[in-house]
CSV table of C-alpha atoms and ligand atoms in Angstrom, one decimal:
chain,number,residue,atom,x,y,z
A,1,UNK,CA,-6.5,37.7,-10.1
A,2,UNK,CA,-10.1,37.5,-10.1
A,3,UNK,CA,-12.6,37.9,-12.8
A,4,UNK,CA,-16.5,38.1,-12.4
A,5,UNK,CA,-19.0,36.9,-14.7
A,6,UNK,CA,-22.5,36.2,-14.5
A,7,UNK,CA,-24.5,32.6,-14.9
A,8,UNK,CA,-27.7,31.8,-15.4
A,9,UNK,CA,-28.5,29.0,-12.8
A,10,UNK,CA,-31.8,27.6,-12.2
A,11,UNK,CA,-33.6,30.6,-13.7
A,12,UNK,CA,-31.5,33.0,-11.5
A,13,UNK,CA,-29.2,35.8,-12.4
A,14,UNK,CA,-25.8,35.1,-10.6
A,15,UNK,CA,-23.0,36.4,-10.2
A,16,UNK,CA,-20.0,33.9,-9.4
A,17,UNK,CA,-16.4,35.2,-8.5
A,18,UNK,CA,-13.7,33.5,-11.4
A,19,UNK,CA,-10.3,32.6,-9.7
A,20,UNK,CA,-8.0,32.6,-12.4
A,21,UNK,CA,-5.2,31.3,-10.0
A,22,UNK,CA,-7.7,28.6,-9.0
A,23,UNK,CA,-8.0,27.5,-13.4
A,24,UNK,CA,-3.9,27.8,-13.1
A,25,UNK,CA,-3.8,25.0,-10.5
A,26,UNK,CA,-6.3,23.0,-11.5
A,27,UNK,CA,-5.0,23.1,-14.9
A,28,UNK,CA,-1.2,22.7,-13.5
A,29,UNK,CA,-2.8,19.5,-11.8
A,30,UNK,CA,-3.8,17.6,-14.7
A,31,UNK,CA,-0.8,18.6,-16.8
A,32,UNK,CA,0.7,17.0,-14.1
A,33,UNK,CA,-1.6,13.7,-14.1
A,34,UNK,CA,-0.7,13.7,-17.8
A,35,UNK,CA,2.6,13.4,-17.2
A,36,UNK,CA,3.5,11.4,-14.4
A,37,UNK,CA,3.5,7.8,-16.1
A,38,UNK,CA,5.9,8.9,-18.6
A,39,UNK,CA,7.9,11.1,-15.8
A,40,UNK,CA,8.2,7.4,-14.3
A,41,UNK,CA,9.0,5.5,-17.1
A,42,UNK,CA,11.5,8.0,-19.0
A,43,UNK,CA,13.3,8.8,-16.0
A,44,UNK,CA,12.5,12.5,-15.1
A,45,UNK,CA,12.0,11.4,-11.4
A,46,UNK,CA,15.2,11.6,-9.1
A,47,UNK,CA,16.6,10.9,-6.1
A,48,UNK,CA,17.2,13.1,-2.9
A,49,UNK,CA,19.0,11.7,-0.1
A,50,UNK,CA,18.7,13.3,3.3
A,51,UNK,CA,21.4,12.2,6.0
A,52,UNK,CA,20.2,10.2,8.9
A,53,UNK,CA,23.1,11.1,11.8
A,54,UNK,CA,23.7,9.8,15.1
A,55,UNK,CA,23.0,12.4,17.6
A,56,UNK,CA,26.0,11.7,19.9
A,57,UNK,CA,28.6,12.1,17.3
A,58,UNK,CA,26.9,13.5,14.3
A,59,UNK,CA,28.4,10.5,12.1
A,60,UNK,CA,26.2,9.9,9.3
A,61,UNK,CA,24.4,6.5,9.6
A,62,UNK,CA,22.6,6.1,6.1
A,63,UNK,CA,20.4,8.0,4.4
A,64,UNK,CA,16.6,8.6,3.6
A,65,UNK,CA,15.4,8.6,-0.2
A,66,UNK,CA,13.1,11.2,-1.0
A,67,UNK,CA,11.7,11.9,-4.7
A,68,UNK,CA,11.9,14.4,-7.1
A,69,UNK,CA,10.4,15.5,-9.9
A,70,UNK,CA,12.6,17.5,-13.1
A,71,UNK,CA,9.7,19.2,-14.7
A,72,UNK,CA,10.1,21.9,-17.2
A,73,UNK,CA,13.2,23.0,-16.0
A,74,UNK,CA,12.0,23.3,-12.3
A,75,UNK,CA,11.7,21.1,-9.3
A,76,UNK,CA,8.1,19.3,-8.0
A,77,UNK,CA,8.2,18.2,-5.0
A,78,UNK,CA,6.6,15.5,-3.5
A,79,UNK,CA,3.8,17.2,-1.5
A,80,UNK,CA,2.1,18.0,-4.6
A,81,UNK,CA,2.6,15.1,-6.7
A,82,UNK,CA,2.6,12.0,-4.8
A,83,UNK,CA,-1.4,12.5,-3.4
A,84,UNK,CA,-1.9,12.6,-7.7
A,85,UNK,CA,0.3,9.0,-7.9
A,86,UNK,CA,-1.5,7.9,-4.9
A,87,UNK,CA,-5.0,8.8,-6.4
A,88,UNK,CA,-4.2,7.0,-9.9
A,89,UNK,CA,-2.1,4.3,-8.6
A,90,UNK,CA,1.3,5.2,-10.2
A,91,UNK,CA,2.5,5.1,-6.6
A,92,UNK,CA,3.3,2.0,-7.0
A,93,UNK,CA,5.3,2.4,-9.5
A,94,UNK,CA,7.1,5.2,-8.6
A,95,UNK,CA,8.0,3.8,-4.9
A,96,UNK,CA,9.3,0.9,-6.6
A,97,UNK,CA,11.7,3.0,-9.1
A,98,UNK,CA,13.3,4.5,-6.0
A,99,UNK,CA,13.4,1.6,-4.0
A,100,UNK,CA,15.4,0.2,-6.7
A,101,UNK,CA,17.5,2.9,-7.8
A,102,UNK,CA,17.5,4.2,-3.7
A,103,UNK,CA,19.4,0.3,-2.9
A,104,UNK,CA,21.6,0.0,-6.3
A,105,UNK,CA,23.1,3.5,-5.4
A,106,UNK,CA,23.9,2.9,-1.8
A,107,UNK,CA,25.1,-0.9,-2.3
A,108,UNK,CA,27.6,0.6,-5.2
A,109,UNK,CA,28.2,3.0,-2.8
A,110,UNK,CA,28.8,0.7,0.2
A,111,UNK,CA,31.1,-1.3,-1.7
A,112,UNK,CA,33.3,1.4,-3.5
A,113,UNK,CA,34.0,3.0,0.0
A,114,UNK,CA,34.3,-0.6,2.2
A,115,UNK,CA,31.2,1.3,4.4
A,116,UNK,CA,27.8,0.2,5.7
A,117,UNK,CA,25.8,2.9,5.4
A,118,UNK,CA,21.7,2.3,5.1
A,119,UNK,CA,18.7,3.3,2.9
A,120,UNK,CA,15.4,4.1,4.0
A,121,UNK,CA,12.8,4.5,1.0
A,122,UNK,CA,8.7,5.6,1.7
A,123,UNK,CA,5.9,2.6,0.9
A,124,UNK,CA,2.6,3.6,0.4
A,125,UNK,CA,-0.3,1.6,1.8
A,126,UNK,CA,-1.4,1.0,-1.5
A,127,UNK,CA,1.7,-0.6,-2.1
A,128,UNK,CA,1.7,-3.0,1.1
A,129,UNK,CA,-1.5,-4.2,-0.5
A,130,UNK,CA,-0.8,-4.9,-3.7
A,131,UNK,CA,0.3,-8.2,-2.9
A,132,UNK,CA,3.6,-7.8,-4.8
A,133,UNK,CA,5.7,-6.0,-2.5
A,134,UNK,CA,7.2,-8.9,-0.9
A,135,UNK,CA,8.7,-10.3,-4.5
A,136,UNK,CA,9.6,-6.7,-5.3
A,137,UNK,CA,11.7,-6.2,-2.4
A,138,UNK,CA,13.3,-9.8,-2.4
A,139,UNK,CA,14.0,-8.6,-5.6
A,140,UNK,CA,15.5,-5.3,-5.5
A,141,UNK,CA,17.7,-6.7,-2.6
A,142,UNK,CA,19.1,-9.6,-5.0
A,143,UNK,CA,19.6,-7.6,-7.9
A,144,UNK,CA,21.4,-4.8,-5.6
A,145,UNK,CA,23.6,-6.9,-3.5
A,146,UNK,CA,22.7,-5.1,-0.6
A,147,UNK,CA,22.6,-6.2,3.2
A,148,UNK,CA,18.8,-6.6,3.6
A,149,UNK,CA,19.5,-4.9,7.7
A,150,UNK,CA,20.3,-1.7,5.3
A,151,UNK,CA,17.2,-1.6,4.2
A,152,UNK,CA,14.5,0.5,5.9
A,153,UNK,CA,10.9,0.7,4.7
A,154,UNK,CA,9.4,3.6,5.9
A,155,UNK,CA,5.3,3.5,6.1
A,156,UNK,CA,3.5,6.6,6.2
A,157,UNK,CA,-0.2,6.0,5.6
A,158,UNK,CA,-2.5,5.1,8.3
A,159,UNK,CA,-4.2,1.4,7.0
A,160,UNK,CA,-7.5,0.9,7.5
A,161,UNK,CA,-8.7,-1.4,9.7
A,162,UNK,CA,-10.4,-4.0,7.5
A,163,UNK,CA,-6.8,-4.3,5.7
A,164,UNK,CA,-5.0,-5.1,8.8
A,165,UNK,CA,-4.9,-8.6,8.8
A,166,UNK,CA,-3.3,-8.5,5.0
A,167,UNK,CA,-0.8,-5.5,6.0
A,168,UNK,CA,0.0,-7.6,9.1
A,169,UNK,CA,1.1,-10.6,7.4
A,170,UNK,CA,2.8,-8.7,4.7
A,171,UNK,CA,5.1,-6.4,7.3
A,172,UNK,CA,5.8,-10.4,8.8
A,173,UNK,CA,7.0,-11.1,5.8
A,174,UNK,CA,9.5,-8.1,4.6
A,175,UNK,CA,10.8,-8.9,8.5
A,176,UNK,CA,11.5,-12.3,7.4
A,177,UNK,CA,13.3,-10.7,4.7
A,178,UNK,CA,15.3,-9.0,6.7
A,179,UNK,CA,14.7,-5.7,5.9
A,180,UNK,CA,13.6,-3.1,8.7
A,181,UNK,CA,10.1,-1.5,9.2
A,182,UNK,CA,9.6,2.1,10.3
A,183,UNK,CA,6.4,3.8,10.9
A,184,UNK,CA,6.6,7.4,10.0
A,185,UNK,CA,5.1,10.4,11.0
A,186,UNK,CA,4.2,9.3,14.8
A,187,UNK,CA,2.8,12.4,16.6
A,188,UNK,CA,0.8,13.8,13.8
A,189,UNK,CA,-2.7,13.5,13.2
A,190,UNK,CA,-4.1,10.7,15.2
A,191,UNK,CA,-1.6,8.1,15.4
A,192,UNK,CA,-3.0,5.5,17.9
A,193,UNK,CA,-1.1,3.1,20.1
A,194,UNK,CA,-3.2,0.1,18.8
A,195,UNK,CA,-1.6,0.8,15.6
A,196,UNK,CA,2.1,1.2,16.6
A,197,UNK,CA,1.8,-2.3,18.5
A,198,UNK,CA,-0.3,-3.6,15.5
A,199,UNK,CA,2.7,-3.0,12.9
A,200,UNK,CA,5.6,-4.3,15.0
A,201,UNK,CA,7.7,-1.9,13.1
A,202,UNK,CA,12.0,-1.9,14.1
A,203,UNK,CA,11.8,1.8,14.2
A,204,UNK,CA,9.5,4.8,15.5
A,205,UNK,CA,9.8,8.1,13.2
A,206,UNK,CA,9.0,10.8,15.4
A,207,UNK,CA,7.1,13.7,13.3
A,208,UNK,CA,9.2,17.1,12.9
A,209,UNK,CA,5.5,19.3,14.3
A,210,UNK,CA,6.2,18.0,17.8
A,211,UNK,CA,9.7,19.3,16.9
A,212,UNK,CA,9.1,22.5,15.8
A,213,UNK,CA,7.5,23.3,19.2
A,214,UNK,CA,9.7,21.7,21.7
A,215,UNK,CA,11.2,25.1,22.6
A,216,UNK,CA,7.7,26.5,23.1
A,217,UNK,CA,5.5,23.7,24.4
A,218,UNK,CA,6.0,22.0,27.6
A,219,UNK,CA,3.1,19.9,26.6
A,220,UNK,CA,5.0,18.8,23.1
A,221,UNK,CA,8.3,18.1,25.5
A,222,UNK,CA,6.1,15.6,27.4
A,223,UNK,CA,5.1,14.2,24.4
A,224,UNK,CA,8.3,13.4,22.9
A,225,UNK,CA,9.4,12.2,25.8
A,226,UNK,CA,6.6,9.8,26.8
A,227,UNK,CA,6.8,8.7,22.8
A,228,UNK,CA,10.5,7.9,23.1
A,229,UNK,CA,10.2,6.3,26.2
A,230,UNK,CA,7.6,3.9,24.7
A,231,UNK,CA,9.9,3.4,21.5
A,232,UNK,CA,12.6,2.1,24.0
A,233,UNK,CA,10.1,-0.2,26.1
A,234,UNK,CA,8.5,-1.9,22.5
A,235,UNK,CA,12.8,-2.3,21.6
A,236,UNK,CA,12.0,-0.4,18.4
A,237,UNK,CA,15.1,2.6,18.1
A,238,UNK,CA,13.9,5.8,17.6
A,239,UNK,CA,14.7,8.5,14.8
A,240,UNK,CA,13.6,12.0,15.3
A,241,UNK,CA,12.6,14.4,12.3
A,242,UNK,CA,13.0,17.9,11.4
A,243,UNK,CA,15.4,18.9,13.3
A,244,UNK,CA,17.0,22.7,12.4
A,245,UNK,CA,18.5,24.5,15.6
A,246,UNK,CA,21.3,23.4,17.9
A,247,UNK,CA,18.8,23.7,20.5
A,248,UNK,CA,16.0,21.0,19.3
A,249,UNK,CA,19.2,19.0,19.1
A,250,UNK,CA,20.1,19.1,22.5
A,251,UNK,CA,16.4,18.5,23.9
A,252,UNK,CA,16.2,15.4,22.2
A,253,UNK,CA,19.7,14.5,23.1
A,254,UNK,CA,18.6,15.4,26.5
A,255,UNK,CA,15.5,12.9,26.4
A,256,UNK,CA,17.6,9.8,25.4
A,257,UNK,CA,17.1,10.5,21.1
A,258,UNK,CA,19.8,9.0,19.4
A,259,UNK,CA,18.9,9.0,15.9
A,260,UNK,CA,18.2,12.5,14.0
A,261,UNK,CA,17.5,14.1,10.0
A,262,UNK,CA,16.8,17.4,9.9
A,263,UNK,CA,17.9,20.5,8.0
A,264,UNK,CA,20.7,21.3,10.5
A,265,UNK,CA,22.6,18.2,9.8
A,266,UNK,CA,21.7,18.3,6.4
A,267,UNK,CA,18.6,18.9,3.9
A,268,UNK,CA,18.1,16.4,1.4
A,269,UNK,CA,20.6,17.0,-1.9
A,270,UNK,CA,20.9,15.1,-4.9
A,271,UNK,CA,22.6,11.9,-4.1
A,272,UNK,CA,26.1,12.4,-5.8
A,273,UNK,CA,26.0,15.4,-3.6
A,274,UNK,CA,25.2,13.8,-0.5
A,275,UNK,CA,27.3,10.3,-0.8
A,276,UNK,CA,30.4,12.8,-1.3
A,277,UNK,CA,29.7,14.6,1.7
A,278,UNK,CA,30.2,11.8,3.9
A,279,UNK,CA,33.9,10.7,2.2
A,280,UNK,CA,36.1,11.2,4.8
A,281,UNK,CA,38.2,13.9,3.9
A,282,UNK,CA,41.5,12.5,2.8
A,283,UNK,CA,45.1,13.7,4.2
A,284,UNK,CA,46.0,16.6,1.8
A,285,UNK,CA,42.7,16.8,0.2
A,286,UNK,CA,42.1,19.7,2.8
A,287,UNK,CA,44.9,22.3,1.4
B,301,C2E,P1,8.7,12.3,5.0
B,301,C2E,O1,9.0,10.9,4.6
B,301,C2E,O2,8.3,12.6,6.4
B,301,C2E,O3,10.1,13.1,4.6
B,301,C2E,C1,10.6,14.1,5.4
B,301,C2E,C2,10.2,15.4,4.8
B,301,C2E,O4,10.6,16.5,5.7
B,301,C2E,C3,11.0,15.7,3.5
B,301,C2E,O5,10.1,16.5,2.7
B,301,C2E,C4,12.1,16.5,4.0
B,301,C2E,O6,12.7,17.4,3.0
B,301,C2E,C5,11.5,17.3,5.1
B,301,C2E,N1,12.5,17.7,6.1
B,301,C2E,C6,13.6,17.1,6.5
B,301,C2E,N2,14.2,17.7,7.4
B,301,C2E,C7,13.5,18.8,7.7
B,301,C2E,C8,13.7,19.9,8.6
B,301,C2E,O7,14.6,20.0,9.4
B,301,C2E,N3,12.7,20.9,8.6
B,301,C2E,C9,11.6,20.8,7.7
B,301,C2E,N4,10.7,21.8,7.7
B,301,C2E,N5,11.4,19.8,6.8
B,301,C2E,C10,12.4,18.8,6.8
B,301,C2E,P2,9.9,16.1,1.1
B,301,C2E,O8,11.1,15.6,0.5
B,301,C2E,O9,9.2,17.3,0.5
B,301,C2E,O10,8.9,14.9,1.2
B,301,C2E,C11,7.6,15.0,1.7
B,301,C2E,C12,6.9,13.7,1.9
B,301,C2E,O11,6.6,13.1,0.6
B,301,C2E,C13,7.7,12.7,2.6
B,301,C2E,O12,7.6,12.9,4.0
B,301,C2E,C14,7.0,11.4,2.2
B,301,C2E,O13,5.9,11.2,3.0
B,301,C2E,C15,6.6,11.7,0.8
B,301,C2E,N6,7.6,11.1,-0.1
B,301,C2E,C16,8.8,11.6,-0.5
B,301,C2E,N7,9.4,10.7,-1.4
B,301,C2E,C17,8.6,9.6,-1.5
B,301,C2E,C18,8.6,8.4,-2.3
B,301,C2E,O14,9.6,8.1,-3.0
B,301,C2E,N8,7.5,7.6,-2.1
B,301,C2E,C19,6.4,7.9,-1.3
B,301,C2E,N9,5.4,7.1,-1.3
B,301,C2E,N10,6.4,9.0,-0.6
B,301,C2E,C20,7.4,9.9,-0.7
C-alpha cells in the first residue's frame, strides 16, 4: 500500500515513497495514547491469568496476571501497549489496577475454595522508583486479605545502574513485606550475573527463547542448565517459561525444573475461565 509523491526539499526535486500502512500505525498509536488513561480508569483493561504448574505433577500452583486491553471490540495486547504506558507513565497506574484486582480475585478465590493458590503480577522499573510502591503493596495486601507469601512481583526491566541503590532498598523492603521477588526474562538480552545477585530476588524466570531452542541447540541446553543450577546455589526456585511441547517439558524436568507456564499447560484465559479450570472436578459433575 504505497503511494509516491514528490517534495520539494532544500531546493531539490524528491521523490519520497508514502507508506500508507506506516500513517495506519502511527495513527493507531496515538488513538491508542489517547485512550489509555481513560481505558485505565473506566475499566476497559482486564485480567488474563496464565497457570503456573508444578512440573512433577502438573498441579496448578497459582497463577500469572497478564493485561488486556477490550478496545473496539477487539483484543490489544500488551506488546504494543504497555512500551506507550511505559513512555507516558500510565504504567504506573495500570500495574497497580492489576495488582489490585490480580490479589482481590485470587484471595476471594482462595477463600471460596479453602486453597492457597498464588499471584504473580509484572512491576515496571518505573514503578520500583516511584517511591510509592512499598505503601501500594502494603496496601493492596490489607485491603485483599491475602497471604503476602502469595504474592509474587515479577520485575522485567533491566534498572539502570545509577538507580540501584534506591531499587535495592525498595526490593528490601517488599521482602520485608513478605511478598516474593522474581526477576523475569533471565536469558534474554543481556542479563548479567552482577544483576541477578544485585536484586536478591526469591525466584529466577527463565525466558521462553532459550526454550524454544532446547530441542535444537545444545548450546541453549547448557545454558538452561548452568542457569538452573545457579538458581538452586543462590536458593532462589526456578520457573521456566514458554513451554508448548511435551518434549521441552521433559528436558527441563530432566535438568532439575520444577516450576513451568507455558501454552501446553495452559495459555492465559480470562480469569473466571482459568480459576474454574482448576476446581477439582466434583463426584457426578463428570457424567
Ligand atoms: P511476560 O511477563 O514474560 O509474560 C509471558 C508472556 O509470554 C505472555 O505474553 C504470555 O502470553 C506469553 N506466553 C506464555 N506461555 C507461552 C508459550 O508457551 N509460548 C509463547 N510463545 N508465549 C507464551 P503477553 O500476555 O502478551 O505479555 C507480554 C508481556 O507484557 C509480558 O511478558 C510482560 O512483560 C508484559 N505485561 C503483561 N501484563 C503486564 C502488566 O500488567 N504490567 C506490566 N508492567 N507488564 C505486563
Amino acid at each position: 500500500d504505497f503511494a509516491l509523491y514528490f517534495s520539494k526539499e532544500k531546493g531539490r526535486n524528491r521523490a519520497t515513497l508514502y507508506d500508507r500502512g506506516l500513517e495506519q500505525r502511527y495513527r493507531r498509536r496515538r488513538d491508542m495514547q489517547d485512550e489509555l488513561p481513560v481505558a485505565i480508569r473506566e475499566g476497559s483493561l482486564d485480567i488474563y491469568f496464565q497457570p503456573k504448574v508444578s512440573l512433577t505433577d502438573r498441579a496448578v500452583t497459582g497463577f500469572e496476571a497478564l493485561v488486556r486491553w477490550h478496545r473496539k471490540g477487539g483484543i490489544v495486547m500488551p506488546n504494543e501497549f504497555i512500551p506507550l504506558a511505559e513512555e507516558s507513565g500510565l504504567i504506573i497506574e495500570l500495574d497497580l489496577f492489576i495488582l489490585r484486582r490480580a490479589a482481590e480475585i485470587i484471595a476471594g478465590w482462595n477463600k471460596e475454595n479453602g486453597v492457597a493458590l498464588s499471584v504473580s503480577v509484572n512491576l515496571s522499573a518505573l514503578h520500583l522508583m516511584s517511591g510509592k510502591i512499598v505503601r501500594e503493596v502494603a496496601d493492596a495486601l490489607d485491603a485483599t486479605h491475602l497471604p503476602p507469601d502469595l504474592l509474587t512481583l515479577e520485575i522485567t526491566e533491566s534498572i539502570e545502574l545509577r538507580d540501584w541503590a534506591r531499587v535495592q532498598n525498595t526490593l528490601l523492603e517488599l521482602r520485608q513485606l513478605g511478598c516474593r521477588i522474581s526477576v523475569e526474562d533471565f536469558g534474554a538480552g543481556f542479563s548479567s550475573l552482577a544483576y541477578l545477585r544485585a536484586m536478591n530476588a526469591d525466584e529466577l524466570k527463565i525466558d521462553q527463547s532459550l526454550v524454544s531452542e532446547i530441542e535444537t541447540s545444545e548450546e541453549a541446553r547448557f545454558i538452561l542448565d548452568a542457569v538452573m543450577d545457579l538458581a538452586q546455589n543462590l536458593a532462589m526456585s526456578v520457573v521456566v517459561e514458554g513451554i508448548e511441547t511435551e518434549e521441552q517439558a521433559a528436558a527441563i524436568r530432566q535438568m532439575g525444573g520444577s516450576q513451568a507456564q507455558g501454552y501446553l499447560f495452559g495459555r492465559p484465559v480470562p480469569a473466571e475461565e482459568a480459576l474454574a479450570a482448576t476446581r477439582p472436578v466434583e463426584l457426578g459433575e463428570t457424567g
